[in-house]
PDB file of C-alpha atoms in Angstrom:
ATOM      1  CA  MET E 162      -5.900  13.144  12.901  1.00 41.00           C
ATOM      2  CA  THR E 163      -8.320  11.273  10.694  1.00 54.00           C
ATOM      3  CA  ASP E 164     -10.717   8.440  11.466  1.00 62.00           C
ATOM      4  CA  ARG E 165      -9.287   6.099   8.793  1.00 65.00           C
ATOM      5  CA  ASP E 166      -8.379   2.528   9.628  1.00 72.00           C
ATOM      6  CA  PRO E 167      -4.764   2.338  10.882  1.00 79.00           C
ATOM      7  CA  LEU E 168      -4.167  -0.545   8.476  1.00 80.00           C
ATOM      8  CA  VAL E 169      -4.660   1.857   5.566  1.00 79.00           C
ATOM      9  CA  GLY E 170      -1.728   3.923   6.790  1.00 81.00           C
ATOM     10  CA  VAL E 171       0.444   0.847   7.237  1.00 87.00           C
ATOM     11  CA  LEU E 172      -0.450  -0.416   3.777  1.00 86.00           C
ATOM     12  CA  VAL E 173       0.355   2.936   2.174  1.00 84.00           C
ATOM     13  CA  ASP E 174       3.659   3.149   4.063  1.00 89.00           C
ATOM     14  CA  VAL E 175       4.743  -0.343   2.990  1.00 90.00           C
ATOM     15  CA  VAL E 176       3.885   0.197  -0.663  1.00 89.00           C
ATOM     16  CA  TRP E 177       5.545   3.635  -0.620  1.00 89.00           C
ATOM     17  CA  TRP E 178       8.662   2.121   0.963  1.00 91.00           C
ATOM     18  CA  LEU E 179       8.820  -0.648  -1.649  1.00 90.00           C
ATOM     19  CA  GLU E 180       8.444   1.943  -4.405  1.00 89.00           C
ATOM     20  CA  SER E 181      11.161   4.216  -3.048  1.00 91.00           C
ATOM     21  CA  CYS E 182      13.875   1.777  -1.867  1.00 89.00           C
ATOM     22  CA  GLY E 183      17.072   1.389  -3.731  1.00 90.00           C
ATOM     23  CA  ASP E 184      18.135  -1.821  -5.444  1.00 90.00           C
ATOM     24  CA  GLY E 185      20.478  -2.579  -2.524  1.00 92.00           C
ATOM     25  CA  GLU E 186      17.629  -2.541  -0.023  1.00 92.00           C
ATOM     26  CA  VAL E 187      15.042  -4.674  -1.829  1.00 92.00           C
ATOM     27  CA  ASP E 188      15.351  -6.652  -5.039  1.00 93.00           C
ATOM     28  CA  PRO E 189      13.413  -4.618  -7.647  1.00 92.00           C
ATOM     29  CA  ASP E 190      11.648  -7.693  -9.047  1.00 93.00           C
ATOM     30  CA  SER E 191      10.537  -8.706  -5.560  1.00 93.00           C
ATOM     31  CA  ALA E 192       9.265  -5.195  -4.825  1.00 92.00           C
ATOM     32  CA  VAL E 193       7.196  -5.146  -8.030  1.00 92.00           C
ATOM     33  CA  LYS E 194       5.819  -8.610  -7.317  1.00 94.00           C
ATOM     34  CA  MET E 195       4.793  -7.581  -3.803  1.00 93.00           C
ATOM     35  CA  MET E 196       3.138  -4.345  -4.973  1.00 91.00           C
ATOM     36  CA  GLU E 197       1.238  -6.247  -7.666  1.00 93.00           C
ATOM     37  CA  SER E 198       0.130  -8.774  -5.058  1.00 93.00           C
ATOM     38  CA  VAL E 199      -1.113  -6.017  -2.740  1.00 89.00           C
ATOM     39  CA  GLY E 200      -2.978  -4.383  -5.627  1.00 88.00           C
ATOM     40  CA  GLY E 201      -4.568  -7.689  -6.585  1.00 90.00           C
ATOM     41  CA  GLU E 202      -5.781  -8.297  -3.049  1.00 88.00           C
ATOM     42  CA  LEU E 203      -7.222  -4.789  -2.843  1.00 84.00           C
ATOM     43  CA  LEU E 204      -9.125  -5.382  -6.082  1.00 86.00           C
ATOM     44  CA  ARG E 205     -10.633  -8.551  -4.595  1.00 89.00           C
ATOM     45  CA  LEU E 206     -12.134  -6.661  -1.649  1.00 82.00           C
ATOM     46  CA  PRO E 207     -15.932  -6.388  -1.714  1.00 82.00           C
ATOM     47  CA  SER E 208     -17.009  -3.113  -3.274  1.00 77.00           C
ATOM     48  CA  GLU E 209     -18.782  -1.980  -0.103  1.00 73.00           C
ATOM     49  CA  ILE E 210     -15.504  -1.855   1.814  1.00 75.00           C
ATOM     50  CA  ARG E 211     -13.328  -0.581  -1.025  1.00 72.00           C
ATOM     51  CA  VAL E 212     -13.006   3.173  -0.745  1.00 69.00           C
ATOM     52  CA  PRO E 213     -10.889   5.686  -2.623  1.00 64.00           C
ATOM     53  CA  LEU E 214      -7.624   6.107  -0.737  1.00 56.00           C
ATOM     54  CA  PRO E 215      -6.338   9.672  -0.919  1.00 55.00           C
ATOM     55  CA  VAL E 216      -2.689   8.701  -0.571  1.00 50.00           C
ATOM     56  CA  ALA E 217      -1.442  12.208   0.170  1.00 46.00           C
ATOM     57  CA  SER E 218      -3.659  12.444   3.245  1.00 48.00           C
ATOM     58  CA  CYS E 219      -2.706   8.967   4.497  1.00 50.00           C
ATOM     59  CA  ARG E 220       0.960   9.820   5.008  1.00 50.00           C
ATOM     60  CA  SER E 221       1.427  11.461   8.348  1.00 49.00           C
ATOM     61  CA  GLY E 222       4.913  12.707   7.557  1.00 48.00           C
TER      62      GLY E 222
END
């Protein structure tokens, strides 16, 4: 178990799910738009709270 914010795990899971779904589950254009929106919001975070997110360690399996 790590001491990372639980929201980091949720965010990683949602973006991973959008990336990996088939066209029948989520419209591809909508998935790309949502992932770009998430990325844009992350870039707007103040630098003191932005940290590198080691994605492999965020996924609990």
